[in-house]
PDB file of C-alpha atoms in Angstrom:
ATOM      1  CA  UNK A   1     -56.210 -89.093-146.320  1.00 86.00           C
ATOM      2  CA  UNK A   2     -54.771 -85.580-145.361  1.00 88.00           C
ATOM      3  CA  UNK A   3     -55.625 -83.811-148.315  1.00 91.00           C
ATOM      4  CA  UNK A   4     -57.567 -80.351-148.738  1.00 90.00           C
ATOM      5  CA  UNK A   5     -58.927 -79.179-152.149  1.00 91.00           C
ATOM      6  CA  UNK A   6     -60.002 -75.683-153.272  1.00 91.00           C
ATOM      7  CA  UNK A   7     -62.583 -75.404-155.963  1.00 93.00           C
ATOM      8  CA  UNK A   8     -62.032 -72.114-158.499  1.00 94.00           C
ATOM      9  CA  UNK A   9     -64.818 -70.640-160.668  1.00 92.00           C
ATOM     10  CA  UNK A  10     -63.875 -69.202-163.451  1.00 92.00           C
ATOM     11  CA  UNK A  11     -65.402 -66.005-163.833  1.00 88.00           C
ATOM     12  CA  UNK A  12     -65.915 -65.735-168.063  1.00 84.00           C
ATOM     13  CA  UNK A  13     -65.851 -69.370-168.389  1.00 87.00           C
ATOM     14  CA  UNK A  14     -67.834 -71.052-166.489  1.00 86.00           C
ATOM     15  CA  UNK A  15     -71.390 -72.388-166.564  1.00 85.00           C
ATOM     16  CA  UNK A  16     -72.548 -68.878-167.388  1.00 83.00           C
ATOM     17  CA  UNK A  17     -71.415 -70.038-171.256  1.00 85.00           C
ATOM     18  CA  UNK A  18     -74.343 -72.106-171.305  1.00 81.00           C
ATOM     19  CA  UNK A  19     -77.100 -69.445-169.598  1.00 85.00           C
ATOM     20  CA  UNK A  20     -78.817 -66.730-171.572  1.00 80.00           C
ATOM     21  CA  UNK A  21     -79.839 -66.458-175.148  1.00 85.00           C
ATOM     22  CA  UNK A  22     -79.222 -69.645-177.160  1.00 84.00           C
ATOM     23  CA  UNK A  23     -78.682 -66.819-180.694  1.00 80.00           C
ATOM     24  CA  UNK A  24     -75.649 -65.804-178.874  1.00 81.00           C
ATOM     25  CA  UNK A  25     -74.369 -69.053-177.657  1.00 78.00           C
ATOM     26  CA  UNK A  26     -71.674 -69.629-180.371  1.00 80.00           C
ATOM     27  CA  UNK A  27     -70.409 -65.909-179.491  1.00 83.00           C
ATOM     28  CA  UNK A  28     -69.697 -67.169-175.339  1.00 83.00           C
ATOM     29  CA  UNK A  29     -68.073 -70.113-176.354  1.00 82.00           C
ATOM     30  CA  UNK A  30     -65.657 -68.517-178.877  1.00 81.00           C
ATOM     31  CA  UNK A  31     -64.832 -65.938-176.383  1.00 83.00           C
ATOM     32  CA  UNK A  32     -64.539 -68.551-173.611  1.00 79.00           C
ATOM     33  CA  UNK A  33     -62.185 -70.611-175.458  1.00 82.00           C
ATOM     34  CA  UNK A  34     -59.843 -67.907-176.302  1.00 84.00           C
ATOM     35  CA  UNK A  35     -56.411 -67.584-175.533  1.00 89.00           C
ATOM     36  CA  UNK A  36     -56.436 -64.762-173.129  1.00 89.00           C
ATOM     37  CA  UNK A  37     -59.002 -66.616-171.269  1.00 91.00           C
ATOM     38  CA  UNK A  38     -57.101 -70.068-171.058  1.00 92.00           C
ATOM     39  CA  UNK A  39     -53.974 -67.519-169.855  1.00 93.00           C
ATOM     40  CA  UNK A  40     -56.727 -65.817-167.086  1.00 94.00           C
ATOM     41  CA  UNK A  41     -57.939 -69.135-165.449  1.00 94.00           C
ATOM     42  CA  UNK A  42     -54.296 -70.400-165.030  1.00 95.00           C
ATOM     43  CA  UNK A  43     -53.428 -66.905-163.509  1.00 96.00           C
ATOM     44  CA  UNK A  44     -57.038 -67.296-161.341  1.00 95.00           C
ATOM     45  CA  UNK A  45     -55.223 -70.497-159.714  1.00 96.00           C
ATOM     46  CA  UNK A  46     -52.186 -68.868-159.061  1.00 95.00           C
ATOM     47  CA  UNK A  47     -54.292 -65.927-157.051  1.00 94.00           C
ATOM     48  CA  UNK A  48     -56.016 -68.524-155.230  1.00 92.00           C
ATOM     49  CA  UNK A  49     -53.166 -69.921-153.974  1.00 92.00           C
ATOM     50  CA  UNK A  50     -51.381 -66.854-152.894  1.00 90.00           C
ATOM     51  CA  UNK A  51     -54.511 -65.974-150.703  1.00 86.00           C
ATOM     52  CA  UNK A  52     -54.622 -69.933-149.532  1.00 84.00           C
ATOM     53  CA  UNK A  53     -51.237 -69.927-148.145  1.00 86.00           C
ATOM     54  CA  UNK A  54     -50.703 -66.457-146.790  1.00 79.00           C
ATOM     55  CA  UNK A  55     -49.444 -66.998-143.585  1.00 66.00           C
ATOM     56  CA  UNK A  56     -50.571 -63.536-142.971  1.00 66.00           C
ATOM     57  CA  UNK A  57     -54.422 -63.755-143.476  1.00 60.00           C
ATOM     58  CA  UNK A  58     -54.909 -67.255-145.084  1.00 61.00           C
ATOM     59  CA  UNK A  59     -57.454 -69.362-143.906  1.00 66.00           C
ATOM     60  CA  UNK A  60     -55.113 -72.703-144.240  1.00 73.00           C
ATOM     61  CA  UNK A  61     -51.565 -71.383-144.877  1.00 71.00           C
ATOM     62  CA  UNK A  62     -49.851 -72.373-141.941  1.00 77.00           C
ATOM     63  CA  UNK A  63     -51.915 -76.143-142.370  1.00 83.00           C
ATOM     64  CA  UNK A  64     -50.992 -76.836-145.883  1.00 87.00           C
ATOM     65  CA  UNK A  65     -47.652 -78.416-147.129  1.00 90.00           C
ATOM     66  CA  UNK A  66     -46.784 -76.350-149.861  1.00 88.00           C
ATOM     67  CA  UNK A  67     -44.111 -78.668-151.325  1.00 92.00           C
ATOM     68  CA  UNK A  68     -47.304 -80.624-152.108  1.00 95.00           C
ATOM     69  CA  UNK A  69     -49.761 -79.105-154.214  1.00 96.00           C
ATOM     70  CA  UNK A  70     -50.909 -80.522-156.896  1.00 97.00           C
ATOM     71  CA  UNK A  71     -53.628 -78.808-159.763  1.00 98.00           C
ATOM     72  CA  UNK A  72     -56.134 -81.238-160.992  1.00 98.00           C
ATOM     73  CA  UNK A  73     -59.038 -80.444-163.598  1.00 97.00           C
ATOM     74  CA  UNK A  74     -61.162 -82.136-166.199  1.00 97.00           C
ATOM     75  CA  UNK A  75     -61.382 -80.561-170.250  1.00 95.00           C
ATOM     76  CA  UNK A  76     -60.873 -77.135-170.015  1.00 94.00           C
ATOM     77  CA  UNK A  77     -59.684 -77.646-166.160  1.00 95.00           C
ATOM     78  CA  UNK A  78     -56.981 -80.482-167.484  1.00 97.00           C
ATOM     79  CA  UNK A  79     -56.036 -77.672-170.043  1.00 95.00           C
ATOM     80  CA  UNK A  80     -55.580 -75.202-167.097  1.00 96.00           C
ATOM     81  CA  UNK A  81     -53.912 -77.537-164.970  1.00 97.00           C
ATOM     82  CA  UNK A  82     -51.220 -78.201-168.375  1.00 98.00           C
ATOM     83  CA  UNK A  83     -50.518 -74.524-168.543  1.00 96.00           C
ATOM     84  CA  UNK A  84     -50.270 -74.328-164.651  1.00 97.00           C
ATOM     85  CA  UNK A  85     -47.049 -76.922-164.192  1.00 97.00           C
ATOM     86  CA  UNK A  86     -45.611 -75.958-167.485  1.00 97.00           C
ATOM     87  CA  UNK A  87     -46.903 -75.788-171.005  1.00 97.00           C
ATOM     88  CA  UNK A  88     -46.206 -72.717-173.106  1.00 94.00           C
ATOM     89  CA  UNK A  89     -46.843 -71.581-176.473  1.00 92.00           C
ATOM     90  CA  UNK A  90     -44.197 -69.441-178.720  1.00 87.00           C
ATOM     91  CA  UNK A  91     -45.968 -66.202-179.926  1.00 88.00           C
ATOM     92  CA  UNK A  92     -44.203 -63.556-182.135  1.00 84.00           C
ATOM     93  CA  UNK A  93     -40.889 -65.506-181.615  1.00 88.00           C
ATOM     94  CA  UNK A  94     -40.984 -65.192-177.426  1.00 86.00           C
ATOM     95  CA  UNK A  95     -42.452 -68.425-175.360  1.00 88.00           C
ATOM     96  CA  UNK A  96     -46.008 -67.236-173.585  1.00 88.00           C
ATOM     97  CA  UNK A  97     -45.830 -69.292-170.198  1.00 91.00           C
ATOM     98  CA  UNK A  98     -47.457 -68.822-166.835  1.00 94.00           C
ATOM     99  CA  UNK A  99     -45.881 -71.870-165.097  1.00 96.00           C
ATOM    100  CA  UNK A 100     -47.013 -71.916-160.929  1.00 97.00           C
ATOM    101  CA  UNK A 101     -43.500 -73.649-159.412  1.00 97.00           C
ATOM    102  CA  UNK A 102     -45.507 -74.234-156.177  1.00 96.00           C
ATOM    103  CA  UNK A 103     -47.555 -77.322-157.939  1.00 97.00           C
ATOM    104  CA  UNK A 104     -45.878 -80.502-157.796  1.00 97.00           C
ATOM    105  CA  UNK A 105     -47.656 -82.888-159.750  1.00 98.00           C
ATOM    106  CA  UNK A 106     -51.148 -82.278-162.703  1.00 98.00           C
ATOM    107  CA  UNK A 107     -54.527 -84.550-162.442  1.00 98.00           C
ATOM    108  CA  UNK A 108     -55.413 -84.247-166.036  1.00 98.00           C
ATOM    109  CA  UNK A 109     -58.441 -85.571-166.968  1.00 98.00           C
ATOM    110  CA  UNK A 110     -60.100 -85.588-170.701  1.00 98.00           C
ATOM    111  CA  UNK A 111     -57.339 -82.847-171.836  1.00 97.00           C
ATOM    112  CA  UNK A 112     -58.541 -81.399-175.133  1.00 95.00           C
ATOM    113  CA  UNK A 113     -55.432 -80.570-177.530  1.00 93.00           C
ATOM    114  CA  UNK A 114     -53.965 -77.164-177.770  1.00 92.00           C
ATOM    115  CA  UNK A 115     -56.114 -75.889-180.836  1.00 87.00           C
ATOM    116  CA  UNK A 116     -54.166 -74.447-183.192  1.00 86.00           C
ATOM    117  CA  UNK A 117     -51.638 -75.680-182.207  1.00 91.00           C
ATOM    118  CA  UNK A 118     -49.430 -78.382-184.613  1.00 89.00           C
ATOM    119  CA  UNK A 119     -46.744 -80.022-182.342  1.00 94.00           C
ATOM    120  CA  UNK A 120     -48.079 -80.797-178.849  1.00 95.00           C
ATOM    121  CA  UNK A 121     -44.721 -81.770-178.185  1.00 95.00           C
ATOM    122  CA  UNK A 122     -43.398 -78.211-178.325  1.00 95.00           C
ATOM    123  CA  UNK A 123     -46.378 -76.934-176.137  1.00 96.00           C
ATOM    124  CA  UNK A 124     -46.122 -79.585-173.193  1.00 97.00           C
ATOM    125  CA  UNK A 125     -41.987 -80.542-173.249  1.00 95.00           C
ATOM    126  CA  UNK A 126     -41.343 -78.085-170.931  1.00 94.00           C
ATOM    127  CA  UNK A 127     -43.840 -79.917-168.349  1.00 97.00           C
ATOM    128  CA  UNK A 128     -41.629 -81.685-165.597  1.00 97.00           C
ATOM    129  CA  UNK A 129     -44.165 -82.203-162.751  1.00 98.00           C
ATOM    130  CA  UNK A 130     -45.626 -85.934-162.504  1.00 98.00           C
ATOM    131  CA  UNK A 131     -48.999 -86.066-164.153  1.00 98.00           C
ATOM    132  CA  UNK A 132     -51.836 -88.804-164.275  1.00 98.00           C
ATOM    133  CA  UNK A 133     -53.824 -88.797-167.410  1.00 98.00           C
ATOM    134  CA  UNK A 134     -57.550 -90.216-167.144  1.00 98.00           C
ATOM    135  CA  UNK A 135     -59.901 -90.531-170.754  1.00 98.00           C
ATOM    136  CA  UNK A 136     -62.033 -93.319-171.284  1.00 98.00           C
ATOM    137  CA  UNK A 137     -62.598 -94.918-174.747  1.00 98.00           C
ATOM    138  CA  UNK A 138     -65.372 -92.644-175.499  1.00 97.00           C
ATOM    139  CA  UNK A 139     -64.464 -89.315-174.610  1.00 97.00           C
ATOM    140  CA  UNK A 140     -65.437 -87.059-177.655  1.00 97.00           C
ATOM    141  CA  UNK A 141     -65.313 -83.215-177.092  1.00 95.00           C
ATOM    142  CA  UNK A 142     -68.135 -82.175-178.944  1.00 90.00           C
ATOM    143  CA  UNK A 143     -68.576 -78.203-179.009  1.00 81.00           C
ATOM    144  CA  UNK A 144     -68.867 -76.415-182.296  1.00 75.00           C
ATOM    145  CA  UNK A 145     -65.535 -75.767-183.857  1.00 73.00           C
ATOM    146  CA  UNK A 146     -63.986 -77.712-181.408  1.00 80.00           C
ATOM    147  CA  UNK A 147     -64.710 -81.224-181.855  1.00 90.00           C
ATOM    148  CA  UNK A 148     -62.151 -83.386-180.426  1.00 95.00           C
ATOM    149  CA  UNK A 149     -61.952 -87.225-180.770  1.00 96.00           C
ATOM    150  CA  UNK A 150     -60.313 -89.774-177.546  1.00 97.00           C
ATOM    151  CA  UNK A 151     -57.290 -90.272-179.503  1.00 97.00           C
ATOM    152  CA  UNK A 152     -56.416 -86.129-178.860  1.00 97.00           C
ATOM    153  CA  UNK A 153     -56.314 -87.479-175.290  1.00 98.00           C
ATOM    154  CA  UNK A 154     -53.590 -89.959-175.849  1.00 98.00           C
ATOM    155  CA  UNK A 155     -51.881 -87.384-177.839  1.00 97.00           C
ATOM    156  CA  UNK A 156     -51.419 -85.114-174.999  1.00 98.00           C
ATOM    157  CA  UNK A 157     -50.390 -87.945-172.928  1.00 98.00           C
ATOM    158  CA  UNK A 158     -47.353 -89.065-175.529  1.00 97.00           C
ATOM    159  CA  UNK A 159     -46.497 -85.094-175.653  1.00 97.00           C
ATOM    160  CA  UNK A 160     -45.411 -85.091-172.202  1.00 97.00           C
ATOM    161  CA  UNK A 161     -41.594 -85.473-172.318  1.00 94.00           C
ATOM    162  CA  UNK A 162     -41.083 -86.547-168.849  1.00 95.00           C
ATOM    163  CA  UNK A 163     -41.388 -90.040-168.192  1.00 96.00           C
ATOM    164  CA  UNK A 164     -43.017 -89.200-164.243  1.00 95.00           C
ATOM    165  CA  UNK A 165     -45.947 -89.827-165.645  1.00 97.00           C
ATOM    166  CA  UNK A 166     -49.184 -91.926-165.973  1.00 97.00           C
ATOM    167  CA  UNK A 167     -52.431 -93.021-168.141  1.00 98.00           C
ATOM    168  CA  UNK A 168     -55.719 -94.613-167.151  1.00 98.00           C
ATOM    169  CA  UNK A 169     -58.256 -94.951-169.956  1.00 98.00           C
ATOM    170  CA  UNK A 170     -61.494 -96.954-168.849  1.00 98.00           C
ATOM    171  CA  UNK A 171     -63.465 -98.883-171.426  1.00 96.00           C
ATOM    172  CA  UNK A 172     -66.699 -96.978-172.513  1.00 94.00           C
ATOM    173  CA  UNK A 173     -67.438 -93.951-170.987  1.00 94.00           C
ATOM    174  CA  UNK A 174     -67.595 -90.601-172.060  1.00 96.00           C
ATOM    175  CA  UNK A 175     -66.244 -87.128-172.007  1.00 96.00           C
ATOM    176  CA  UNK A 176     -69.146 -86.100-169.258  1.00 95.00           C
ATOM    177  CA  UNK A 177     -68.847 -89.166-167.625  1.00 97.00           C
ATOM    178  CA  UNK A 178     -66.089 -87.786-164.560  1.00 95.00           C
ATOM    179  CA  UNK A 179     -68.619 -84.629-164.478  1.00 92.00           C
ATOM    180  CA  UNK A 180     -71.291 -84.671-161.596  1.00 89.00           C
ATOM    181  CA  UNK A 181     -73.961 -85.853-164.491  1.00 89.00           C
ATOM    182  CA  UNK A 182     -75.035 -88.895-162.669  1.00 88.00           C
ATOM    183  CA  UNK A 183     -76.178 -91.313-165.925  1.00 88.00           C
ATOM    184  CA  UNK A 184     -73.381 -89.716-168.865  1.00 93.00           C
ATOM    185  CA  UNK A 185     -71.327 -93.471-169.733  1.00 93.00           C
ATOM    186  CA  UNK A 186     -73.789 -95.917-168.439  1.00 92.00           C
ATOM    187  CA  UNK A 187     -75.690 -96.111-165.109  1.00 93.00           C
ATOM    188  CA  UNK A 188     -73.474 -99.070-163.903  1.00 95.00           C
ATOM    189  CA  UNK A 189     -70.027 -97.790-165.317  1.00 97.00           C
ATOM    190  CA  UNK A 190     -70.639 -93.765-164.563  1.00 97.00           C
ATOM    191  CA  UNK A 191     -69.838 -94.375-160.178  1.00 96.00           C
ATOM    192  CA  UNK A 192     -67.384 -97.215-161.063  1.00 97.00           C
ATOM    193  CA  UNK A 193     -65.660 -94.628-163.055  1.00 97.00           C
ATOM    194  CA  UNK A 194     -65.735 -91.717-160.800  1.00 97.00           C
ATOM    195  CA  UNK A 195     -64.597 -94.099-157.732  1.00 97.00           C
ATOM    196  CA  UNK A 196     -61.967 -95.140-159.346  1.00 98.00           C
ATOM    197  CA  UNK A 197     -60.699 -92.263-160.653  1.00 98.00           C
ATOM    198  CA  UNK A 198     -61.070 -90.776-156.925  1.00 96.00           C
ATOM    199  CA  UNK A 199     -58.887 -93.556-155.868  1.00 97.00           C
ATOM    200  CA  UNK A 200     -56.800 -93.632-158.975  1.00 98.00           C
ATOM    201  CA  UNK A 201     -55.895 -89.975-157.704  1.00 97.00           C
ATOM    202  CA  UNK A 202     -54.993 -90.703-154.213  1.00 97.00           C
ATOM    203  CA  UNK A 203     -52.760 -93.931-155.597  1.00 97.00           C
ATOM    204  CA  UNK A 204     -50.926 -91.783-157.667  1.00 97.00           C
ATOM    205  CA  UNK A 205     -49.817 -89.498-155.192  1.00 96.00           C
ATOM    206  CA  UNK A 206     -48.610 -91.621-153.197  1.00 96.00           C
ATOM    207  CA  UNK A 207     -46.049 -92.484-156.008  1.00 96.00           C
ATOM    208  CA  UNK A 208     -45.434 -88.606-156.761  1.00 95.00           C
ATOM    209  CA  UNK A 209     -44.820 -87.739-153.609  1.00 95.00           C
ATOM    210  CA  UNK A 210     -44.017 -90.986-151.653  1.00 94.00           C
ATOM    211  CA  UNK A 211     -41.786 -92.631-153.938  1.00 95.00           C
ATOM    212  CA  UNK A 212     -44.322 -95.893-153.648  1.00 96.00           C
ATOM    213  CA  UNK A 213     -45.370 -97.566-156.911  1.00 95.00           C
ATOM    214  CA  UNK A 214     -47.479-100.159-154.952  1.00 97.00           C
ATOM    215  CA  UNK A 215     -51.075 -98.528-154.503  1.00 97.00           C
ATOM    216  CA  UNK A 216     -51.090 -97.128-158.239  1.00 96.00           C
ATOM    217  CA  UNK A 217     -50.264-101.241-159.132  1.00 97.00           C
ATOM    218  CA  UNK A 218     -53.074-102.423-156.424  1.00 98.00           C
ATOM    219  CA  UNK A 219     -55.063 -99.730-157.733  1.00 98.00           C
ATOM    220  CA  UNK A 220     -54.483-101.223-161.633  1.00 97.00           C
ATOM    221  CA  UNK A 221     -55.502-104.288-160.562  1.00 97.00           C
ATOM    222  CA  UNK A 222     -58.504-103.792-159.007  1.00 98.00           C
ATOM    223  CA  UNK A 223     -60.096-101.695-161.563  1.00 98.00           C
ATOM    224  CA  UNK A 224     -59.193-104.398-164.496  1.00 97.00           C
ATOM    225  CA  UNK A 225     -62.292-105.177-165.495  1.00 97.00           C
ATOM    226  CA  UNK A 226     -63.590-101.531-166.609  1.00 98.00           C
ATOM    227  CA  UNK A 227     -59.953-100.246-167.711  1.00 97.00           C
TER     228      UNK A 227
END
């Protein structure tokens, strides 16, 4: 289909959370989920991108369109991908933003709310980029202090001023069900799920960046049964 993706780790937030003494596991995650961290991992994307599409040096600058980049990520990736096309947070009276104009359009899957955070409205109003939202009935965040039920999904969704965007929710599933865990959701439902959220993807760029409703609505219909 003509598109290229670039995988980031985050360095301080990635599966290194889960490795090393189980005593100090509470400790990683609280410094993982912090604010200066959620600020870092949109500022890793924006790196990656300026060494992508150097034209001087970059590996696939002068192969990429850059009015076409979208972010895409799932929980703490959907939350990176919010702050990436626009969400910002007001602290000490002065908005804290780190908005990447280069991406076009958000894949936001399982989006945990802004903790702390009492008007989502205020945090993602500012987003203006097309987004497709994907949660299925069953997607609980459950880490400790930060338990999250589906409905925080829809939430996020409704927060989203502009109307350019998009929700799938599938029936079942769970929050680890669009991760690479191969039986999370249901061993019949977990590659329905990720196919059609693959799909789902590609059908919704097309009406981002094509103008053309018609896959997303083929897309809808084929997928009935498990949305």
């Amino acid at each position: 289909r003509g598109v290229a993706s670039l995988h980031l780790q985050h360095v301080g937030s990635d599966s290194s959370v889960w490795a090393g003494n189980p005593l100090s596991l509470l400790d990683r995650i609280e410094l993982a989920v912090q604010e200066q961290e959620a600020i870092a991992r949109a500022r890793d994307l924006r790196f990656a991108l300026d060494c992508f599409l150097a034209q001087d040096g970059g590996a696939f600058g002068d192969r990429i369109d850059p009015r076409q980049i979208i972010a895409a990520g799932h929980s703490y990736g959907a939350n990176t991908t919010l702050i990436a096309v626009g969400a910002r947070v007001i602290r000490e009276g002065r908005p804290v933003q780190v908005r990447d104009p280069r991406i076009k359009a958000g894949l936001v899957i399982s989006a945990p709310p802004f903790y702390g955070e009492h008007d989502l409205r205020a945090v993602l109003g500012m987003v203006e980029v097309p987004t497709l939202h994907v949660t299925a009935t069953e997607d609980v965040i459950s880490l400790p202090g930060r338990t999250s039920p589906f409905e925080d999904r829809l939430a996020v969704y409704e927060a989203i001023a502009t109307p350019r965007k998009a929700l799938a929710v599938f029936q079942r599933g769970s929050h680890s069900i669009f991760t690479d865990r191969a039986f999370t959701g249901g061993v019949s439902l977990n590659p329905q799920v990720k196919e059609a959220t693959a799909s789902g993807a590609l059908a919704f760029l097309d009406r981002a960046f094509r103008g053309d409703p018609k896959p997303l609505q083929e897309w809808s219909t084929s997928f009935k049964p498990i949305l």
